[in-house]
């Protein structure tokens, strides 16, 4: 009777299959969970697919950005010259746009020293090292006096009382 019970359990239970070699042919054994690849080949293939997808996305973003820049410049030239569009060279426009976008903000504008995380951002919008952080040291063009006057005028409006009639 014991042998009959073992035969029933063997027929209904999951039978382990023989290990299959890697589908990539590297010599290791593959698994069904990794599509027949060994863990190393599966990881390499997945990394390769992710890099290809990110490269494709970066190229698409760059192409779309360049098209937007060219369209923007064509619109500006059309509105400036009237109704006749002026052709814009596509090679010069994207290069200028890429230079503006990739401006390194981790260097001092005056001495080009690397400032890293500790860079000082001035009100003029540029980043400076510890030596050039003061407006006097980097010939800042920001008008601090005008900004101060505007802030005081906004905070303290002029209040003029009505004249009192004398009896």
Coordinates of N, CA, C and O in Angstrom, one line a residue:
X1 N 0.8 -1.2 0.0 CA 0.0 0.0 0.0 C 0.8 1.3 0.0 O 0.5 2.2 -0.6
X2 N 2.0 1.2 0.7 CA 2.8 2.4 0.7 C 3.4 2.7 -0.7 O 3.6 3.9 -1.0
X3 N 3.6 1.7 -1.5 CA 4.1 2.0 -2.8 C 3.1 2.6 -3.7 O 3.4 3.4 -4.6
X4 N 1.8 2.3 -3.5 CA 0.7 2.9 -4.3 C 0.6 4.4 -4.0 O 0.4 5.3 -4.8
X5 N 0.8 4.8 -2.7 CA 0.7 6.2 -2.3 C 1.8 7.0 -2.9 O 1.7 8.1 -3.3
X6 N 3.0 6.4 -2.9 CA 4.2 7.1 -3.5 C 4.0 7.3 -5.0 O 4.4 8.3 -5.6
X7 N 3.4 6.3 -5.7 CA 3.1 6.5 -7.1 C 2.2 7.6 -7.4 O 2.3 8.4 -8.3
X8 N 1.1 7.8 -6.5 CA 0.2 8.9 -6.7 C 0.8 10.2 -6.5 O 0.6 11.2 -7.3
X9 N 1.6 10.4 -5.5 CA 2.3 11.6 -5.2 C 3.3 11.9 -6.3 O 3.5 13.1 -6.7
X10 N 4.0 11.0 -6.9 CA 4.9 11.2 -7.9 C 4.2 11.7 -9.2 O 4.8 12.5 -9.9
X11 N 3.0 11.2 -9.4 CA 2.3 11.6 -10.6 C 1.7 13.0 -10.5 O 1.6 13.7 -11.5
X12 N 1.4 13.5 -9.4 CA 0.8 14.8 -9.2 C 1.8 15.9 -8.8 O 1.5 17.0 -8.9
X13 N 2.9 15.5 -8.3 CA 3.8 16.5 -7.9 C 4.7 17.1 -9.0 O 4.8 16.4 -10.1
X14 N 5.3 18.2 -8.9 CA 6.1 18.9 -9.9 C 7.4 18.1 -10.0 O 8.1 17.9 -9.0
X15 N 7.7 17.7 -11.2 CA 9.0 17.0 -11.5 C 10.1 18.0 -11.8 O 9.9 18.7 -12.8
X16 N 11.2 18.0 -11.2 CA 12.3 18.9 -11.6 C 12.9 18.5 -12.9 O 13.0 17.3 -13.2
X17 N 13.1 19.5 -13.7 CA 13.7 19.1 -15.1 C 15.2 19.1 -15.0 O 15.8 19.6 -14.1
X18 N 15.8 18.6 -16.0 CA 17.2 18.6 -16.1 C 17.7 20.0 -16.3 O 17.1 20.8 -17.0
X19 N 18.8 20.4 -15.7 CA 19.4 21.7 -16.0 C 19.8 21.9 -17.4 O 20.4 21.0 -18.0
X20 N 19.3 23.0 -18.0 CA 19.6 23.3 -19.5 C 20.8 24.2 -19.5 O 21.0 25.1 -18.7
X21 N 21.6 24.1 -20.5 CA 22.8 25.0 -20.7 C 22.3 26.4 -21.0 O 21.1 26.6 -21.5
X22 N 23.1 27.4 -20.8 CA 22.8 28.8 -21.1 C 22.5 29.0 -22.5 O 23.2 28.4 -23.4
X23 N 21.5 29.8 -22.9 CA 21.1 30.1 -24.2 C 22.2 30.9 -25.0 O 22.2 30.9 -26.2
X24 N 23.0 31.5 -24.2 CA 24.1 32.3 -24.8 C 25.3 31.4 -25.1 O 26.2 31.9 -25.9
X25 N 25.3 30.2 -24.6 CA 26.4 29.3 -24.9 C 27.7 29.5 -24.1 O 28.8 29.2 -24.6
X26 N 27.5 30.1 -22.9 CA 28.7 30.4 -22.1 C 29.3 29.2 -21.4 O 30.4 29.2 -20.8
X27 N 28.5 28.1 -21.2 CA 28.9 26.9 -20.5 C 28.3 26.7 -19.2 O 28.4 25.7 -18.6
X28 N 27.6 27.7 -18.6 CA 26.9 27.6 -17.4 C 25.5 27.1 -17.7 O 25.0 27.0 -18.8
X29 N 24.7 26.9 -16.6 CA 23.4 26.4 -16.8 C 22.4 27.6 -16.7 O 22.5 28.5 -15.8
X30 N 21.4 27.6 -17.5 CA 20.4 28.6 -17.5 C 19.2 28.2 -16.7 O 19.0 27.1 -16.3
X31 N 18.3 29.2 -16.5 CA 17.1 28.9 -15.7 C 15.9 29.5 -16.5 O 16.0 30.4 -17.3
X32 N 14.7 29.0 -16.2 CA 13.5 29.4 -16.8 C 13.2 30.9 -16.4 O 12.6 31.6 -17.2
X33 N 13.5 31.2 -15.2 CA 13.2 32.6 -14.7 C 14.0 33.7 -15.5 O 13.7 34.8 -15.5
X34 N 15.2 33.3 -16.0 CA 16.1 34.2 -16.7 C 16.0 33.9 -18.2 O 17.0 34.2 -18.9
X35 N 14.9 33.4 -18.7 CA 14.7 33.1 -20.1 C 15.8 32.2 -20.7 O 16.2 32.4 -21.9
X36 N 16.2 31.3 -20.0 CA 17.2 30.3 -20.4 C 18.6 30.7 -20.4 O 19.5 30.0 -20.8
X37 N 18.9 31.9 -19.8 CA 20.3 32.4 -19.7 C 20.8 32.1 -18.3 O 20.0 32.0 -17.4
X38 N 22.1 32.1 -18.1 CA 22.6 32.0 -16.8 C 22.5 33.4 -16.2 O 22.2 34.4 -16.9
X39 N 22.8 33.6 -14.9 CA 22.6 34.9 -14.2 C 23.5 35.9 -14.8 O 23.1 37.1 -14.9
X40 N 24.7 35.6 -15.1 CA 25.7 36.6 -15.6 C 25.3 37.1 -17.0 O 25.2 38.3 -17.3
X41 N 24.9 36.1 -17.9 CA 24.5 36.5 -19.2 C 23.2 37.3 -19.2 O 23.0 38.3 -19.9
X42 N 22.3 36.9 -18.3 CA 21.0 37.6 -18.2 C 21.2 39.1 -17.7 O 20.6 40.0 -18.3
X43 N 22.1 39.3 -16.7 CA 22.4 40.6 -16.2 C 23.1 41.4 -17.3 O 22.7 42.6 -17.5
X44 N 24.0 40.9 -18.1 CA 24.7 41.6 -19.2 C 23.7 42.0 -20.2 O 23.8 43.2 -20.7
X45 N 22.8 41.1 -20.6 CA 21.8 41.5 -21.6 C 20.9 42.6 -21.2 O 20.5 43.5 -21.9
X46 N 20.4 42.5 -19.9 CA 19.5 43.5 -19.3 C 20.2 44.9 -19.3 O 19.6 45.9 -19.6
X47 N 21.5 44.9 -18.9 CA 22.2 46.2 -18.8 C 22.4 46.7 -20.2 O 22.2 47.9 -20.4
X48 N 22.7 45.9 -21.2 CA 22.8 46.3 -22.6 C 21.5 46.9 -23.1 O 21.5 48.0 -23.8
X49 N 20.4 46.3 -22.8 CA 19.1 46.8 -23.2 C 18.8 48.1 -22.6 O 18.3 49.1 -23.2
X50 N 19.1 48.3 -21.3 CA 18.8 49.5 -20.6 C 19.7 50.7 -21.1 O 19.2 51.8 -21.3
X51 N 21.0 50.4 -21.4 CA 21.8 51.4 -22.0 C 21.3 51.8 -23.4 O 21.4 53.0 -23.7
X52 N 20.9 50.9 -24.2 CA 20.4 51.2 -25.5 C 19.1 52.1 -25.4 O 18.9 53.0 -26.2
X53 N 18.3 51.7 -24.4 CA 17.0 52.5 -24.3 C 17.4 53.9 -23.8 O 16.8 54.9 -24.3
X54 N 18.3 54.1 -22.9 CA 18.6 55.4 -22.4 C 19.4 56.2 -23.4 O 19.1 57.4 -23.6
X55 N 20.2 55.6 -24.3 CA 20.9 56.3 -25.4 C 19.8 56.8 -26.4 O 19.9 57.9 -26.9
X56 N 18.8 55.9 -26.7 CA 17.8 56.3 -27.6 C 17.0 57.5 -27.1 O 16.7 58.4 -27.8
X57 N 16.7 57.5 -25.8 CA 15.9 58.6 -25.2 C 16.7 59.8 -25.2 O 16.2 60.9 -25.5
X58 N 18.0 59.8 -24.9 CA 18.9 61.0 -25.0 C 19.0 61.5 -26.4 O 18.9 62.8 -26.5
X59 N 19.1 60.7 -27.4 CA 19.2 61.2 -28.7 C 17.9 61.8 -29.1 O 17.8 62.9 -29.8
X60 N 16.7 61.2 -28.8 CA 15.4 61.8 -29.1 C 15.3 63.1 -28.4 O 14.8 64.1 -29.0
X61 N 15.7 63.2 -27.2 CA 15.6 64.5 -26.4 C 16.4 65.6 -27.1 O 16.0 66.7 -27.2
X62 N 17.7 65.2 -27.5 CA 18.5 66.2 -28.1 C 18.0 66.6 -29.5 O 18.0 67.8 -29.8
X63 N 17.5 65.7 -30.2 CA 16.9 66.0 -31.6 C 15.7 66.9 -31.4 O 15.5 67.9 -32.1
X64 N 14.8 66.6 -30.4 CA 13.6 67.4 -30.2 C 14.0 68.8 -29.7 O 13.4 69.8 -30.1
X65 N 15.0 68.9 -28.8 CA 15.5 70.2 -28.3 C 16.0 71.0 -29.4 O 15.7 72.2 -29.5
X66 N 16.8 70.4 -30.3 CA 17.4 71.2 -31.4 C 16.3 71.6 -32.4 O 16.4 72.7 -32.9
X67 N 15.3 70.8 -32.6 CA 14.2 71.2 -33.5 C 13.5 72.4 -32.9 O 13.1 73.3 -33.6
X68 N 13.2 72.4 -31.6 CA 12.6 73.5 -30.9 C 13.4 74.8 -31.0 O 12.8 75.8 -31.2
X69 N 14.7 74.7 -30.8 CA 15.6 75.8 -30.9 C 15.5 76.4 -32.3 O 15.4 77.6 -32.5
X70 N 15.6 75.6 -33.3 CA 15.6 76.0 -34.7 C 14.2 76.7 -35.0 O 14.2 77.8 -35.6
X71 N 13.1 76.1 -34.6 CA 11.8 76.6 -34.8 C 11.7 78.0 -34.1 O 11.1 78.9 -34.6
X72 N 12.2 78.1 -32.9 CA 12.1 79.3 -32.1 C 12.9 80.4 -32.8 O 12.4 81.5 -33.0
X73 N 14.1 80.1 -33.3 CA 14.9 81.1 -34.1 C 14.2 81.5 -35.4 O 14.3 82.7 -35.8
X74 N 13.6 80.6 -36.1 CA 12.9 80.9 -37.3 C 11.7 81.8 -37.0 O 11.4 82.7 -37.8
X75 N 11.0 81.5 -35.9 CA 9.9 82.4 -35.5 C 10.4 83.8 -35.2 O 9.8 84.8 -35.7
X76 N 11.5 83.9 -34.5 CA 12.0 85.2 -34.2 C 12.4 86.0 -35.5 O 12.1 87.1 -35.6
X77 N 13.1 85.3 -36.4 CA 13.5 85.9 -37.6 C 12.3 86.3 -38.5 O 12.3 87.3 -39.2
X78 N 11.3 85.5 -38.5 CA 10.1 85.8 -39.3 C 9.4 87.0 -38.7 O 9.0 87.9 -39.5
X79 N 9.3 87.1 -37.4 CA 8.6 88.2 -36.8 C 9.4 89.5 -36.9 O 8.9 90.6 -37.0
X80 N 10.7 89.4 -36.9 CA 11.6 90.6 -37.0 C 11.6 91.1 -38.4 O 11.7 92.3 -38.6
X81 N 11.6 90.3 -39.4 CA 11.8 90.8 -40.8 C 10.5 91.0 -41.5 O 10.5 91.4 -42.7
X82 N 9.4 90.7 -40.9 CA 8.1 90.9 -41.6 C 7.4 89.5 -41.8 O 7.4 88.7 -40.9
X83 N 6.9 89.3 -43.0 CA 6.2 88.0 -43.2 C 7.0 87.0 -43.9 O 6.6 85.9 -44.1
X84 N 8.2 87.3 -44.4 CA 9.1 86.4 -45.1 C 10.0 85.7 -44.2 O 10.8 86.3 -43.5
X85 N 10.0 84.4 -44.2 CA 10.9 83.6 -43.3 C 12.3 83.7 -43.8 O 12.6 83.6 -44.9
X86 N 13.2 83.8 -42.8 CA 14.7 83.8 -43.1 C 15.2 82.4 -42.7 O 15.1 82.0 -41.6
X87 N 16.0 81.7 -43.7 CA 16.5 80.4 -43.3 C 17.6 80.6 -42.3 O 18.5 81.5 -42.4
X88 N 17.6 79.7 -41.3 CA 18.6 79.7 -40.2 C 19.5 78.5 -40.4 O 18.9 77.4 -40.6
X89 N 20.8 78.6 -40.2 CA 21.6 77.5 -40.4 C 21.4 76.6 -39.1 O 21.6 77.0 -38.0
X90 N 21.1 75.3 -39.4 CA 20.8 74.4 -38.3 C 22.1 73.9 -37.6 O 22.0 73.5 -36.4
X91 N 23.2 74.0 -38.2 CA 24.5 73.6 -37.5 C 24.9 74.6 -36.5 O 25.4 74.3 -35.4
X92 N 24.7 75.9 -36.7 CA 25.2 76.9 -35.8 C 24.3 77.1 -34.6 O 24.7 77.3 -33.5
X93 N 23.0 77.0 -34.8 CA 22.1 77.3 -33.8 C 22.1 76.2 -32.7 O 22.2 76.6 -31.5
X94 N 22.1 74.9 -32.9 CA 22.2 73.9 -31.8 C 23.5 74.0 -31.1 O 23.5 73.7 -29.9
X95 N 24.6 74.3 -31.7 CA 25.9 74.3 -31.0 C 25.8 75.5 -30.0 O 26.3 75.3 -28.9
X96 N 25.3 76.6 -30.3 CA 25.2 77.7 -29.4 C 24.2 77.3 -28.2 O 24.5 77.7 -27.1
X97 N 23.1 76.7 -28.5 CA 22.2 76.3 -27.5 C 22.8 75.3 -26.5 O 22.6 75.3 -25.3
X98 N 23.6 74.3 -27.1 CA 24.3 73.3 -26.2 C 25.3 74.0 -25.3 O 25.4 73.6 -24.2
X99 N 26.0 75.0 -25.8 CA 27.0 75.6 -25.0 C 26.4 76.4 -23.8 O 26.9 76.3 -22.7
X100 N 25.2 77.0 -24.1 CA 24.5 77.7 -23.0 C 24.0 76.7 -22.0 O 24.0 77.0 -20.8
X101 N 23.5 75.6 -22.4 CA 23.0 74.6 -21.5 C 24.1 73.9 -20.7 O 23.9 73.7 -19.5
X102 N 25.2 73.6 -21.2 CA 26.3 72.9 -20.6 C 27.3 73.8 -19.9 O 28.4 73.4 -19.7
X103 N 26.9 75.0 -19.5 CA 27.7 75.9 -18.8 C 28.1 75.4 -17.5 O 27.2 75.1 -16.7
X104 N 29.4 75.2 -17.2 CA 29.8 74.5 -15.9 C 29.5 75.5 -14.7 O 30.0 76.6 -14.7
X105 N 28.7 75.1 -13.8 CA 28.4 75.9 -12.6 C 29.3 75.5 -11.4 O 29.0 76.1 -10.3
X106 N 30.2 74.6 -11.6 CA 31.0 74.2 -10.4 C 32.4 74.9 -10.5 O 33.3 74.4 -9.8
X107 N 32.6 76.0 -11.2 CA 33.8 76.7 -11.3 C 33.6 78.2 -11.0 O 32.6 78.7 -11.4
X108 N 34.6 78.8 -10.4 CA 34.5 80.2 -10.2 C 34.6 81.0 -11.5 O 35.4 80.6 -12.3
X109 N 33.7 81.9 -11.7 CA 33.7 82.7 -13.0 C 34.9 83.5 -13.1 O 35.4 83.8 -14.2
X110 N 35.5 84.0 -12.0 CA 36.7 84.9 -12.1 C 38.0 84.1 -12.3 O 38.8 84.4 -13.2
X111 N 38.3 83.1 -11.5 CA 39.6 82.4 -11.5 C 39.5 81.0 -12.1 O 40.5 80.3 -12.2
X112 N 38.3 80.6 -12.4 CA 38.0 79.2 -13.0 C 38.4 78.1 -12.0 O 38.7 77.0 -12.4
X113 N 38.5 78.4 -10.7 CA 38.8 77.4 -9.7 C 37.6 76.5 -9.4 O 36.5 77.0 -9.4
X114 N 37.8 75.2 -9.2 CA 36.7 74.3 -8.9 C 36.2 74.7 -7.5 O 36.9 74.8 -6.6
X115 N 34.8 74.9 -7.4 CA 34.3 75.3 -6.2 C 33.4 74.1 -5.6 O 33.2 74.1 -4.4
X116 N 33.0 73.2 -6.4 CA 32.3 72.0 -5.9 C 30.9 72.5 -5.2 O 30.2 73.3 -5.7
X117 N 30.7 71.9 -4.1 CA 29.4 72.1 -3.4 C 29.4 73.5 -2.7 O 28.4 74.1 -2.5
X118 N 30.6 73.9 -2.3 CA 30.8 75.1 -1.5 C 30.8 76.4 -2.3 O 31.3 77.4 -1.8
X119 N 30.4 76.4 -3.6 CA 30.4 77.6 -4.4 C 29.5 78.6 -3.9 O 28.4 78.3 -3.3
X120 N 29.8 79.9 -4.0 CA 28.9 81.0 -3.5 C 28.2 81.6 -4.7 O 28.9 82.0 -5.7
X121 N 26.9 81.5 -4.7 CA 26.1 82.1 -5.8 C 25.8 83.5 -5.5 O 25.2 83.8 -4.5
X122 N 26.2 84.4 -6.4 CA 26.0 85.8 -6.2 C 24.6 86.2 -6.7 O 24.0 85.5 -7.5
X123 N 24.1 87.4 -6.4 CA 22.9 87.9 -6.9 C 22.9 88.2 -8.4 O 21.9 88.3 -9.1
X124 N 24.1 88.3 -9.0 CA 24.2 88.4 -10.4 C 24.0 87.1 -11.2 O 23.8 87.1 -12.4
X125 N 23.9 86.0 -10.4 CA 23.6 84.7 -11.0 C 24.8 83.8 -11.3 O 24.6 82.7 -11.7
X126 N 26.0 84.2 -11.0 CA 27.1 83.4 -11.2 C 27.7 82.8 -10.0 O 27.3 83.2 -8.9
X127 N 28.5 81.8 -10.1 CA 29.1 81.1 -9.0 C 30.6 81.5 -8.8 O 31.3 81.6 -9.8
X128 N 31.0 81.7 -7.5 CA 32.3 82.2 -7.3 C 32.9 81.4 -6.1 O 32.2 80.8 -5.3
X129 N 34.3 81.4 -6.0 CA 35.0 80.7 -5.0 C 34.9 81.6 -3.7 O 34.4 82.7 -3.8
X130 N 35.6 81.2 -2.7 CA 35.6 82.0 -1.4 C 36.3 83.3 -1.6 O 35.9 84.3 -0.9
X131 N 37.3 83.4 -2.4 CA 38.0 84.6 -2.6 C 37.3 85.7 -3.4 O 37.4 86.9 -3.1
X132 N 36.5 85.2 -4.3 CA 35.8 86.2 -5.2 C 34.3 86.2 -4.9 O 33.5 86.7 -5.8
X133 N 33.8 85.8 -3.7 CA 32.4 85.8 -3.4 C 31.8 87.2 -3.2 O 30.6 87.4 -3.4
X134 N 32.6 88.1 -2.8 CA 32.1 89.5 -2.6 C 32.0 90.3 -3.9 O 32.8 90.1 -4.8
X135 N 31.0 91.1 -4.0 CA 30.7 91.9 -5.2 C 31.9 92.7 -5.6 O 32.2 92.9 -6.8
X136 N 32.7 93.2 -4.7 CA 33.8 94.1 -5.0 C 34.9 93.3 -5.7 O 35.7 93.8 -6.5
X137 N 35.0 92.0 -5.3 CA 36.1 91.2 -5.8 C 35.9 90.7 -7.2 O 36.8 90.3 -7.9
X138 N 34.6 90.5 -7.7 CA 34.4 90.0 -9.0 C 33.7 91.0 -9.9 O 33.2 90.6 -11.0
X139 N 33.8 92.3 -9.6 CA 33.2 93.3 -10.4 C 31.7 93.0 -10.8 O 31.3 92.9 -11.9
X140 N 30.9 92.8 -9.7 CA 29.5 92.5 -9.9 C 28.8 93.6 -10.6 O 28.9 94.8 -10.2
X141 N 27.9 93.3 -11.5 CA 27.1 94.3 -12.2 C 25.7 94.4 -11.7 O 24.9 95.1 -12.2
X142 N 25.4 93.7 -10.6 CA 24.1 93.7 -10.0 C 24.0 95.1 -9.2 O 24.9 95.5 -8.5
X143 N 22.9 95.7 -9.4 CA 22.7 97.1 -8.8 C 22.0 96.9 -7.4 O 20.8 96.8 -7.3
X144 N 22.9 96.8 -6.4 CA 22.4 96.6 -5.0 C 21.6 97.8 -4.5 O 20.6 97.7 -3.8
X145 N 22.0 99.0 -4.9 CA 21.4 100.2 -4.4 C 20.0 100.3 -4.9 O 19.0 100.6 -4.2
X146 N 19.8 100.0 -6.2 CA 18.4 100.1 -6.8 C 17.5 99.0 -6.1 O 16.4 99.3 -5.8
X147 N 18.1 97.8 -5.9 CA 17.3 96.8 -5.3 C 16.9 97.2 -3.9 O 15.7 97.0 -3.4
X148 N 17.8 97.8 -3.1 CA 17.5 98.3 -1.8 C 16.5 99.4 -1.8 O 15.5 99.4 -0.9
X149 N 16.6 100.3 -2.7 CA 15.6 101.4 -2.8 C 14.2 100.9 -3.1 O 13.2 101.3 -2.5
X150 N 14.2 99.9 -4.0 CA 12.9 99.4 -4.4 C 12.2 98.6 -3.2 O 11.0 98.7 -3.0
X151 N 13.1 97.9 -2.5 CA 12.5 97.1 -1.3 C 12.0 98.1 -0.2 O 10.9 97.8 0.4
X152 N 12.7 99.2 0.0 CA 12.3 100.1 1.0 C 11.0 100.8 0.6 O 10.1 101.0 1.3
X153 N 11.0 101.2 -0.7 CA 9.8 101.9 -1.2 C 8.6 101.0 -1.2 O 7.4 101.4 -0.9
X154 N 8.8 99.7 -1.4 CA 7.6 98.8 -1.4 C 7.2 98.5 0.1 O 6.0 98.4 0.3
X155 N 8.1 98.4 1.0 CA 7.8 98.2 2.4 C 7.2 99.4 3.1 O 6.4 99.3 4.0
X156 N 7.6 100.6 2.7 CA 7.2 101.8 3.3 C 6.5 102.7 2.3 O 7.2 103.7 1.8
X157 N 5.3 102.5 2.0 CA 4.6 103.4 1.0 C 4.4 104.8 1.6 O 4.3 105.0 2.8
X158 N 4.4 105.8 0.8 CA 4.2 107.2 1.2 C 2.7 107.4 1.6 O 1.8 107.1 0.8
X159 N 2.5 107.9 2.8 CA 1.2 108.1 3.3 C 1.1 109.6 3.5 O 1.8 110.3 4.2
X160 N 0.1 110.2 2.8 CA -0.1 111.6 2.8 C -1.5 111.9 3.4 O -2.5 111.4 2.9
X161 N -1.5 112.6 4.5 CA -2.8 112.9 5.1 C -3.5 114.1 4.4 O -2.8 114.9 3.8
X162 N -4.8 114.1 4.6 CA -5.6 115.2 4.0 C -5.3 116.5 4.8 O -5.0 116.5 6.0
X163 N -5.4 117.6 4.1 CA -5.3 118.9 4.8 C -6.4 119.1 5.7 O -7.6 118.8 5.4
X164 N -6.1 119.7 6.9 CA -7.1 120.1 7.9 C -7.6 121.5 7.6 O -6.7 122.4 7.4
X165 N -8.9 121.7 7.5 CA -9.4 123.0 7.3 C -9.3 123.8 8.6 O -9.7 123.3 9.6
X166 N -8.8 125.0 8.5 CA -8.7 125.9 9.7 C -10.0 126.7 9.9 O -10.6 127.1 8.9
X167 N -10.4 126.8 11.1 CA -11.7 127.5 11.4 C -11.4 129.0 11.7 O -10.5 129.5 12.2

